[in-house]
């Protein structure tokens, strides 16, 4: 996948297939985005593959659909409102896929049955989330620590804080 910007500032996402044996490549699919994404993620959702792109005030998600042709194609799945979004991250825990959306309205969504469902975050208000960094932990079950870098704004200054979230089976805490 490649994101390009032309001379007129039009943004296009291109999916390119490479054949290393015959040393050729070609564009399999392309579609346009309204603005250049600051962040994107490919999310393995078991039998499905999702790609998500940040836009100014929302996240656009596409799902790979099988077609009569062997390659299939990406189709629009969902648009999620996310004010001042700057970062997205994807990860898996316990057989489920999650999308973490940063910005002024941080949220963690679980992908299940073809849709995203908001997950509870048992923590203080984060303010503006600048980075979500998933760190897999290899133990007897799928587990993960999710580092969250966020900015707390005070009247006279701001403070950058890094917190760690863990999945307790019900919520992130």
Coordinates of N, CA, C and O in Angstrom, one line a residue:
X1 N 0.9 -1.2 0.0 CA 0.0 0.0 0.0 C 0.9 1.2 0.0 O 1.9 1.3 0.7
X2 N 0.5 2.2 -0.8 CA 1.3 3.4 -1.0 C 0.3 4.6 -1.0 O -0.7 4.5 -1.7
X3 N 0.7 5.7 -0.3 CA -0.1 6.9 -0.4 C 0.7 7.9 -1.1 O 1.8 8.2 -0.8
X4 N 0.0 8.5 -2.1 CA 0.7 9.5 -3.0 C -0.1 10.8 -3.0 O -1.3 10.8 -2.7
X5 N 0.7 11.9 -3.2 CA 0.1 13.2 -3.3 C 0.6 13.8 -4.6 O 1.8 13.9 -4.9
X6 N -0.4 14.3 -5.5 CA 0.0 14.8 -6.8 C 0.3 16.3 -6.6 O 0.2 16.9 -5.5
X7 N 0.6 17.0 -7.7 CA 0.9 18.4 -7.7 C -0.3 19.3 -7.3 O -0.1 20.4 -6.8
X8 N -1.5 18.8 -7.4 CA -2.7 19.5 -7.0 C -3.1 19.2 -5.5 O -4.3 19.5 -5.1
X9 N -2.3 18.5 -4.8 CA -2.5 18.1 -3.4 C -3.7 17.1 -3.3 O -4.3 17.0 -2.3
X10 N -3.9 16.3 -4.3 CA -4.9 15.2 -4.3 C -4.2 14.0 -3.7 O -3.2 13.6 -4.2
X11 N -4.9 13.3 -2.8 CA -4.3 12.2 -2.1 C -4.9 10.9 -2.7 O -6.1 10.8 -2.8
X12 N -4.1 9.9 -3.0 CA -4.5 8.7 -3.5 C -3.8 7.5 -2.8 O -2.6 7.6 -2.6
X13 N -4.6 6.5 -2.4 CA -4.1 5.3 -1.8 C -4.0 4.3 -2.9 O -5.0 4.0 -3.6
X14 N -2.8 3.7 -3.1 CA -2.7 2.6 -4.2 C -2.2 1.3 -3.5 O -1.3 1.3 -2.7
X15 N -2.8 0.3 -3.9 CA -2.4 -1.1 -3.5 C -1.6 -1.7 -4.7 O -2.2 -1.8 -5.8
X16 N -0.4 -2.0 -4.5 CA 0.5 -2.4 -5.5 C 0.9 -3.9 -5.3 O 1.2 -4.3 -4.2
X17 N 0.9 -4.7 -6.4 CA 1.3 -6.1 -6.3 C 2.6 -6.2 -7.0 O 2.9 -5.6 -8.1
X18 N 3.5 -6.9 -6.4 CA 4.9 -7.2 -6.9 C 5.0 -8.6 -7.3 O 4.6 -9.5 -6.6
X19 N 5.7 -8.9 -8.4 CA 6.0 -10.2 -8.8 C 7.6 -10.2 -9.0 O 8.1 -9.6 -10.0
X20 N 8.3 -10.7 -8.0 CA 9.7 -10.6 -8.0 C 10.4 -11.6 -9.0 O 11.5 -11.3 -9.4
X21 N 9.6 -12.6 -9.4 CA 10.2 -13.6 -10.3 C 10.4 -12.9 -11.7 O 11.4 -13.0 -12.3
X22 N 9.4 -12.2 -12.2 CA 9.4 -11.6 -13.5 C 9.8 -10.1 -13.4 O 9.9 -9.4 -14.4
X23 N 10.1 -9.6 -12.1 CA 10.5 -8.3 -11.8 C 9.5 -7.2 -12.4 O 9.9 -6.3 -13.1
X24 N 8.3 -7.4 -12.1 CA 7.2 -6.5 -12.5 C 6.3 -6.1 -11.3 O 6.2 -6.9 -10.4
X25 N 5.7 -5.0 -11.4 CA 4.7 -4.6 -10.4 C 3.6 -3.8 -11.1 O 3.8 -3.2 -12.2
X26 N 2.4 -3.7 -10.5 CA 1.3 -3.0 -11.1 C 0.3 -2.6 -9.9 O 0.3 -3.2 -8.9
X27 N -0.5 -1.6 -10.2 CA -1.5 -1.1 -9.3 C -2.7 -2.1 -9.4 O -3.3 -2.2 -10.4
X28 N -3.1 -2.6 -8.2 CA -4.2 -3.5 -8.2 C -5.5 -2.7 -7.9 O -6.6 -3.0 -8.5
X29 N -5.4 -1.7 -7.1 CA -6.6 -0.9 -6.7 C -6.1 0.5 -6.3 O -5.0 0.6 -5.7
X30 N -6.9 1.5 -6.5 CA -6.5 2.9 -6.1 C -7.8 3.6 -5.7 O -8.9 3.3 -6.3
X31 N -7.8 4.4 -4.6 CA -8.9 5.3 -4.3 C -8.4 6.5 -3.7 O -7.3 6.6 -3.2
X32 N -9.2 7.6 -3.7 CA -8.8 8.9 -3.2 C -9.3 9.1 -1.8 O -10.2 8.5 -1.4
X33 N -8.5 9.9 -1.1 CA -8.8 10.4 0.2 C -8.9 11.9 0.2 O -8.1 12.6 -0.5
X34 N -9.8 12.5 1.0 CA -9.9 14.0 1.0 C -8.6 14.7 1.5 O -8.3 15.7 0.9
X35 N -7.9 14.2 2.5 CA -6.7 14.8 3.0 C -5.7 13.8 3.2 O -5.9 12.6 3.4
X36 N -4.4 14.2 3.3 CA -3.3 13.3 3.6 C -3.4 12.8 5.0 O -3.4 13.6 5.9
X37 N -3.4 11.5 5.2 CA -3.5 10.9 6.5 C -2.1 11.1 7.3 O -1.1 10.9 6.7
X38 N -2.2 11.5 8.5 CA -1.0 11.6 9.4 C -0.6 10.2 9.9 O 0.5 9.9 10.2
X39 N -1.6 9.3 9.9 CA -1.4 7.9 10.4 C -2.3 6.9 9.7 O -3.4 7.3 9.2
X40 N -1.8 5.7 9.5 CA -2.6 4.7 9.0 C -2.2 3.4 9.6 O -1.2 3.3 10.2
X41 N -3.1 2.4 9.5 CA -2.8 1.1 10.1 C -3.5 0.0 9.3 O -4.6 0.2 8.8
X42 N -2.8 -1.1 9.2 CA -3.4 -2.4 8.7 C -3.8 -3.2 9.9 O -2.9 -3.5 10.7
X43 N -5.0 -3.7 9.9 CA -5.5 -4.4 11.1 C -5.9 -5.8 10.7 O -6.8 -6.0 9.8
X44 N -5.2 -6.8 11.2 CA -5.6 -8.2 10.9 C -6.7 -8.6 11.8 O -6.6 -8.5 13.0
X45 N -7.9 -8.8 11.2 CA -9.1 -9.1 12.0 C -9.5 -10.6 11.7 O -10.7 -10.9 11.4
X46 N -8.6 -11.5 11.8 CA -8.9 -12.9 11.6 C -9.1 -13.2 10.1 O -8.1 -13.2 9.4
X47 N -10.3 -13.4 9.7 CA -10.6 -13.7 8.3 C -10.6 -12.5 7.5 O -10.8 -12.6 6.2
X48 N -10.6 -11.3 8.1 CA -10.7 -10.1 7.3 C -9.4 -9.2 7.5 O -8.7 -9.3 8.5
X49 N -9.2 -8.4 6.5 CA -8.1 -7.4 6.6 C -8.7 -6.0 6.5 O -9.4 -5.7 5.6
X50 N -8.4 -5.1 7.5 CA -8.9 -3.8 7.5 C -7.7 -2.8 7.3 O -6.6 -3.1 7.8
X51 N -8.0 -1.7 6.7 CA -7.0 -0.6 6.7 C -7.8 0.7 7.1 O -8.9 0.9 6.8
X52 N -7.1 1.5 8.0 CA -7.7 2.7 8.5 C -6.8 3.9 8.3 O -5.6 3.7 8.4
X53 N -7.4 5.0 8.0 CA -6.6 6.2 7.7 C -7.2 7.4 8.6 O -8.4 7.5 8.7
X54 N -6.3 8.2 9.2 CA -6.7 9.4 9.9 C -7.1 10.4 8.8 O -6.4 10.6 7.8
X55 N -8.1 11.2 9.1 CA -8.5 12.4 8.4 C -8.5 13.5 9.4 O -8.2 13.3 10.6
X56 N -8.9 14.7 9.1 CA -8.9 15.8 10.0 C -9.8 15.6 11.3 O -9.3 15.8 12.4
X57 N -11.0 15.1 11.1 CA -11.9 15.0 12.2 C -12.5 13.6 12.3 O -13.5 13.4 12.9
X58 N -12.0 12.6 11.5 CA -12.5 11.3 11.6 C -11.5 10.3 11.1 O -10.4 10.6 10.6
X59 N -11.8 9.0 11.2 CA -11.0 7.9 10.8 C -11.9 7.2 9.7 O -13.0 6.9 10.0
X60 N -11.3 6.9 8.6 CA -11.9 6.1 7.5 C -11.4 4.7 7.5 O -10.2 4.5 7.5
X61 N -12.3 3.7 7.5 CA -11.9 2.3 7.5 C -12.4 1.6 6.3 O -13.6 1.8 5.9
X62 N -11.5 0.8 5.7 CA -11.8 0.0 4.5 C -11.6 -1.5 4.9 O -10.7 -1.8 5.6
X63 N -12.4 -2.3 4.3 CA -12.3 -3.8 4.5 C -12.1 -4.5 3.2 O -12.7 -4.1 2.2
X64 N -11.2 -5.4 3.2 CA -10.9 -6.2 2.0 C -12.1 -7.2 1.8 O -12.4 -7.9 2.7
X65 N -12.6 -7.1 0.6 CA -13.7 -8.0 0.2 C -13.3 -8.9 -0.9 O -12.6 -8.5 -1.8
X66 N -13.7 -10.2 -0.8 CA -13.4 -11.1 -1.9 C -14.4 -10.8 -3.0 O -15.5 -10.4 -2.8
X67 N -13.9 -10.9 -4.2 CA -14.7 -10.7 -5.4 C -14.5 -11.9 -6.3 O -13.9 -12.9 -6.0
X68 N -15.1 -11.9 -7.5 CA -15.0 -13.0 -8.5 C -13.5 -13.1 -8.9 O -13.1 -14.2 -9.4
X69 N -12.8 -12.0 -8.8 CA -11.4 -12.0 -9.2 C -10.6 -12.5 -8.0 O -10.9 -12.3 -6.9
X70 N -9.4 -13.1 -8.2 CA -8.6 -13.7 -7.1 C -8.1 -12.6 -6.1 O -7.9 -12.9 -5.0
X71 N -7.9 -11.4 -6.5 CA -7.3 -10.4 -5.7 C -8.3 -9.7 -4.7 O -7.9 -9.3 -3.6
X72 N -9.5 -9.6 -5.1 CA -10.5 -8.9 -4.2 C -10.2 -7.4 -4.3 O -9.5 -6.9 -5.1
X73 N -10.9 -6.7 -3.4 CA -10.7 -5.2 -3.4 C -11.1 -4.7 -2.0 O -11.8 -5.3 -1.2
X74 N -10.6 -3.5 -1.7 CA -11.0 -2.8 -0.5 C -12.2 -1.9 -0.7 O -12.3 -1.2 -1.7
X75 N -13.2 -2.0 0.2 CA -14.4 -1.2 0.1 C -14.6 -0.5 1.4 O -14.2 -0.9 2.5
X76 N -15.3 0.7 1.4 CA -15.5 1.5 2.6 C -16.3 0.7 3.6 O -17.4 0.2 3.2
X77 N -15.9 0.6 4.8 CA -16.6 -0.1 5.8 C -17.3 0.9 6.8 O -18.5 0.8 7.1
X78 N -16.5 1.9 7.3 CA -17.1 2.8 8.3 C -16.3 4.1 8.4 O -15.1 4.1 8.1
X79 N -16.9 5.1 8.8 CA -16.3 6.4 9.2 C -16.6 6.6 10.6 O -17.7 6.6 11.1
X80 N -15.5 6.9 11.4 CA -15.7 7.1 12.9 C -15.2 8.5 13.2 O -14.1 8.9 12.9
X81 N -16.1 9.2 13.8 CA -15.8 10.6 14.2 C -14.7 10.6 15.3 O -14.8 9.8 16.2
X82 N -13.8 11.5 15.1 CA -12.6 11.6 16.1 C -12.0 12.9 15.9 O -11.2 13.1 15.0
X83 N -12.4 13.9 16.7 CA -12.0 15.3 16.6 C -10.5 15.4 16.8 O -9.9 14.8 17.7
X84 N -9.8 16.1 15.9 CA -8.4 16.4 15.9 C -7.6 15.1 16.0 O -6.6 15.0 16.7
X85 N -8.0 14.1 15.3 CA -7.3 12.8 15.3 C -5.9 12.9 14.6 O -5.8 13.5 13.6
X86 N -4.9 12.4 15.3 CA -3.5 12.4 14.7 C -2.9 11.1 14.6 O -1.9 10.9 13.9
X87 N -3.4 10.1 15.4 CA -2.7 8.8 15.4 C -3.7 7.7 15.6 O -4.7 7.8 16.3
X88 N -3.5 6.6 14.9 CA -4.3 5.3 15.1 C -3.3 4.2 15.3 O -2.2 4.2 14.7
X89 N -3.7 3.2 15.9 CA -2.9 2.0 16.1 C -3.8 0.8 16.2 O -5.0 0.9 16.6
X90 N -3.3 -0.4 15.7 CA -4.1 -1.6 15.8 C -3.4 -2.7 16.5 O -2.1 -2.7 16.5
X91 N -4.1 -3.6 17.1 CA -3.5 -4.7 17.9 C -4.5 -5.8 18.1 O -5.7 -5.6 17.9
X92 N -4.0 -7.0 18.5 CA -4.9 -8.1 18.8 C -4.7 -8.5 20.3 O -3.6 -8.6 20.7
X93 N -5.8 -8.9 20.9 CA -5.8 -9.5 22.3 C -6.9 -10.6 22.3 O -8.0 -10.3 21.9
X94 N -6.5 -11.7 22.7 CA -7.4 -12.8 22.9 C -8.3 -13.1 21.7 O -9.5 -13.4 21.9
X95 N -7.8 -13.1 20.5 CA -8.5 -13.4 19.3 C -9.4 -12.3 18.8 O -10.0 -12.4 17.8
X96 N -9.4 -11.1 19.4 CA -10.1 -9.9 19.0 C -9.1 -8.9 18.4 O -8.0 -8.8 18.9
X97 N -9.6 -8.1 17.5 CA -8.8 -7.0 16.9 C -9.3 -5.7 17.5 O -10.5 -5.5 17.6
X98 N -8.4 -4.8 17.8 CA -8.7 -3.5 18.3 C -8.1 -2.4 17.5 O -7.0 -2.5 17.0
X99 N -8.8 -1.3 17.5 CA -8.3 0.0 16.9 C -8.3 1.0 18.0 O -9.3 1.3 18.6
X100 N -7.1 1.6 18.2 CA -7.0 2.7 19.2 C -6.9 4.0 18.4 O -6.0 4.1 17.5
X101 N -7.7 5.0 18.7 CA -7.8 6.2 18.0 C -7.4 7.3 18.9 O -8.0 7.5 20.0
X102 N -6.3 8.1 18.6 CA -5.8 9.2 19.4 C -6.5 10.5 19.1 O -7.6 10.5 18.4
X103 N -5.9 11.6 19.5 CA -6.5 12.9 19.3 C -7.2 13.4 20.5 O -6.9 13.0 21.6
X104 N -8.1 14.4 20.3 CA -8.8 15.0 21.4 C -9.9 14.1 22.0 O -10.4 14.3 23.1
X105 N -10.4 13.1 21.3 CA -11.4 12.2 21.8 C -10.9 10.7 21.7 O -11.3 10.0 20.8
X106 N -9.9 10.4 22.5 CA -9.3 9.0 22.4 C -10.3 8.0 22.7 O -11.2 8.1 23.5
X107 N -10.2 6.9 21.9 CA -11.1 5.7 22.1 C -10.4 4.5 21.6 O -9.5 4.5 20.8
X108 N -10.9 3.4 22.2 CA -10.4 2.0 21.8 C -11.7 1.3 21.4 O -12.7 1.2 22.1
X109 N -11.6 0.7 20.2 CA -12.8 0.0 19.6 C -12.4 -1.5 19.3 O -11.3 -1.7 18.8
X110 N -13.3 -2.4 19.6 CA -13.1 -3.8 19.3 C -13.9 -4.1 18.0 O -15.0 -3.8 17.9
X111 N -13.2 -4.8 17.1 CA -13.9 -5.3 15.9 C -14.5 -6.6 16.1 O -13.8 -7.6 16.4
X112 N -15.8 -6.7 15.9 CA -16.5 -8.0 16.1 C -17.7 -8.0 15.3 O -18.5 -7.0 15.2
X113 N -18.0 -9.1 14.6 CA -19.1 -9.3 13.8 C -19.3 -8.2 12.7 O -20.4 -7.7 12.5
X114 N -18.2 -7.8 12.1 CA -18.3 -6.8 11.0 C -18.5 -5.4 11.5 O -18.7 -4.5 10.6
X115 N -18.3 -5.0 12.8 CA -18.5 -3.7 13.2 C -17.6 -3.4 14.4 O -17.0 -4.3 15.0
X116 N -17.4 -2.1 14.7 CA -16.6 -1.7 15.8 C -17.4 -1.3 17.0 O -18.4 -0.7 16.9
X117 N -17.0 -1.8 18.2 CA -17.7 -1.5 19.4 C -16.8 -0.8 20.4 O -15.6 -1.3 20.7
X118 N -17.2 0.3 21.0 CA -16.4 1.0 22.0 C -16.1 0.2 23.2 O -17.0 -0.5 23.7
X119 N -14.9 0.3 23.7 CA -14.4 -0.4 24.9 C -14.2 0.6 26.0 O -13.9 1.8 25.8
X120 N -14.5 0.2 27.2 CA -14.3 1.0 28.4 C -12.9 1.2 28.7 O -12.1 0.2 28.7
X121 N -12.5 2.4 29.1 CA -11.1 2.8 29.5 C -11.3 3.2 31.0 O -11.9 4.3 31.2
X122 N -10.8 2.4 31.9 CA -10.9 2.8 33.3 C -9.7 3.6 33.7 O -8.7 3.1 34.2
X123 N -9.8 4.9 33.5 CA -8.6 5.8 33.8 C -9.1 7.2 33.8 O -10.3 7.5 33.5
X124 N -8.2 8.1 34.2 CA -8.5 9.5 34.2 C -8.7 9.9 32.7 O -8.3 9.2 31.8
X125 N -9.1 11.1 32.5 CA -9.2 11.7 31.2 C -7.8 11.9 30.6 O -7.0 12.4 31.3
X126 N -7.6 11.5 29.4 CA -6.3 11.6 28.8 C -6.0 12.9 28.2 O -4.8 13.3 28.1
X127 N -7.0 13.7 27.9 CA -6.7 14.9 27.1 C -6.4 14.6 25.7 O -7.1 13.8 25.1
X128 N -5.3 15.1 25.1 CA -5.0 14.9 23.7 C -4.0 13.7 23.7 O -2.9 13.8 24.1
X129 N -4.4 12.6 23.1 CA -3.5 11.4 22.9 C -2.6 11.6 21.7 O -3.2 11.8 20.6
X130 N -1.3 11.6 21.9 CA -0.4 11.7 20.8 C 0.1 10.4 20.2 O 0.4 10.3 19.1
X131 N 0.2 9.4 21.1 CA 0.6 8.1 20.6 C 0.0 6.9 21.4 O -0.2 7.0 22.6
X132 N -0.4 5.9 20.7 CA -0.8 4.6 21.3 C 0.3 3.6 20.8 O 0.5 3.4 19.6
X133 N 1.0 2.9 21.8 CA 2.0 2.0 21.4 C 1.7 0.6 22.1 O 1.9 0.5 23.3
X134 N 1.2 -0.3 21.3 CA 0.9 -1.7 21.8 C 2.2 -2.5 22.0 O 3.0 -2.5 21.0
X135 N 2.4 -3.1 23.1 CA 3.6 -3.9 23.4 C 3.1 -5.3 23.7 O 2.5 -5.5 24.8
X136 N 3.2 -6.3 22.8 CA 2.8 -7.7 23.1 C 3.6 -8.3 24.3 O 4.8 -8.1 24.4
X137 N 2.9 -9.1 25.1 CA 3.5 -9.8 26.2 C 3.2 -11.3 26.0 O 2.1 -11.7 25.9
X138 N 4.3 -12.1 25.8 CA 4.1 -13.5 25.6 C 4.0 -14.3 27.0 O 5.0 -14.4 27.6
X139 N 2.8 -14.6 27.3 CA 2.5 -15.4 28.5 C 1.6 -16.5 28.2 O 1.4 -16.8 27.0
X140 N 0.9 -17.1 29.2 CA 0.0 -18.2 28.9 C -1.2 -17.8 28.1 O -1.9 -18.7 27.6
X141 N -1.5 -16.6 27.9 CA -2.6 -16.1 27.1 C -2.1 -14.9 26.3 O -1.1 -14.4 26.6
X142 N -2.9 -14.5 25.3 CA -2.6 -13.3 24.6 C -2.7 -12.1 25.5 O -3.8 -12.0 26.1
X143 N -1.7 -11.4 25.7 CA -1.8 -10.2 26.5 C -1.0 -9.1 25.9 O -0.2 -9.3 25.0
X144 N -1.1 -7.9 26.5 CA -0.6 -6.7 25.8 C -0.6 -5.6 26.8 O -1.5 -5.4 27.6
X145 N 0.4 -4.7 26.8 CA 0.4 -3.5 27.5 C 0.3 -2.4 26.4 O 1.0 -2.4 25.4
X146 N -0.6 -1.5 26.6 CA -0.8 -0.4 25.7 C -0.3 0.9 26.3 O -0.9 1.4 27.3
X147 N 0.8 1.4 25.8 CA 1.3 2.7 26.3 C 0.6 3.8 25.6 O 0.3 3.8 24.4
X148 N 0.3 4.8 26.4 CA -0.5 6.0 25.9 C 0.3 7.2 26.3 O 0.5 7.5 27.4
X149 N 0.7 7.9 25.2 CA 1.4 9.2 25.5 C 0.3 10.3 25.2 O -0.2 10.4 24.1
X150 N 0.1 11.1 26.2 CA -0.9 12.1 26.1 C -0.5 13.4 26.7 O 0.5 13.4 27.5
X151 N -1.1 14.5 26.3 CA -0.8 15.8 26.8 C -1.9 16.4 27.6 O -3.0 16.4 27.2
X152 N -1.5 16.8 28.8 CA -2.5 17.4 29.7 C -2.2 18.9 29.7 O -1.1 19.4 29.9
X153 N -3.3 19.7 29.4 CA -3.1 21.1 29.3 C -3.6 21.8 30.5 O -4.7 21.5 31.0
X154 N -2.7 22.6 31.0 CA -3.1 23.5 32.2 C -3.2 24.9 31.7 O -3.0 25.2 30.5
X155 N -3.6 25.8 32.5 CA -3.8 27.2 32.1 C -2.5 27.8 31.6 O -2.6 28.6 30.7
X156 N -1.4 27.5 32.3 CA -0.2 28.2 32.0 C 0.8 27.3 31.2 O 1.8 27.8 30.6
X157 N 0.6 26.0 31.1 CA 1.5 25.1 30.4 C 0.9 23.8 30.1 O -0.3 23.6 30.5
X158 N 1.6 22.9 29.5 CA 1.1 21.5 29.3 C 2.2 20.5 29.7 O 3.3 20.9 29.8
X159 N 1.7 19.3 29.9 CA 2.6 18.3 30.4 C 2.4 17.0 29.6 O 1.2 16.6 29.4
X160 N 3.5 16.4 29.2 CA 3.4 15.1 28.5 C 3.5 14.0 29.5 O 4.4 14.0 30.3
X161 N 2.6 13.1 29.4 CA 2.5 11.9 30.3 C 2.4 10.6 29.5 O 1.8 10.6 28.5
X162 N 3.1 9.6 30.0 CA 3.0 8.3 29.4 C 2.3 7.4 30.5 O 2.8 7.2 31.6
X163 N 1.2 6.8 30.1 CA 0.5 5.8 31.0 C 0.5 4.4 30.3 O 0.6 4.3 29.1
X164 N 0.4 3.4 31.1 CA 0.2 2.0 30.6 C -1.2 1.5 30.9 O -1.7 1.6 32.0
X165 N -1.8 1.0 29.9 CA -3.1 0.4 30.0 C -3.0 -1.1 29.8 O -2.2 -1.6 29.0
X166 N -3.7 -1.9 30.6 CA -3.8 -3.4 30.4 C -5.2 -3.8 30.2 O -6.1 -3.1 30.7
X167 N -5.5 -4.9 29.5 CA -6.8 -5.4 29.3 C -7.1 -6.4 30.5 O -6.4 -7.4 30.7
X168 N -8.1 -6.1 31.2 CA -8.5 -7.0 32.4 C -9.5 -8.0 32.0 O -10.1 -8.7 32.9
X169 N -9.9 -8.1 30.7 CA -10.9 -9.0 30.3 C -12.2 -8.4 30.1 O -13.1 -8.9 29.4
X170 N -12.4 -7.2 30.7 CA -13.7 -6.5 30.6 C -13.4 -5.1 30.1 O -14.2 -4.5 29.3
X171 N -12.3 -4.4 30.6 CA -12.0 -3.1 30.2 C -10.5 -2.8 30.2 O -9.8 -3.7 30.7
X172 N -10.1 -1.7 29.6 CA -8.7 -1.3 29.7 C -8.6 -0.5 31.0 O -9.3 0.5 31.2
X173 N -7.6 -0.8 31.8 CA -7.3 0.0 33.0 C -5.9 0.3 33.2 O -5.0 -0.4 32.7

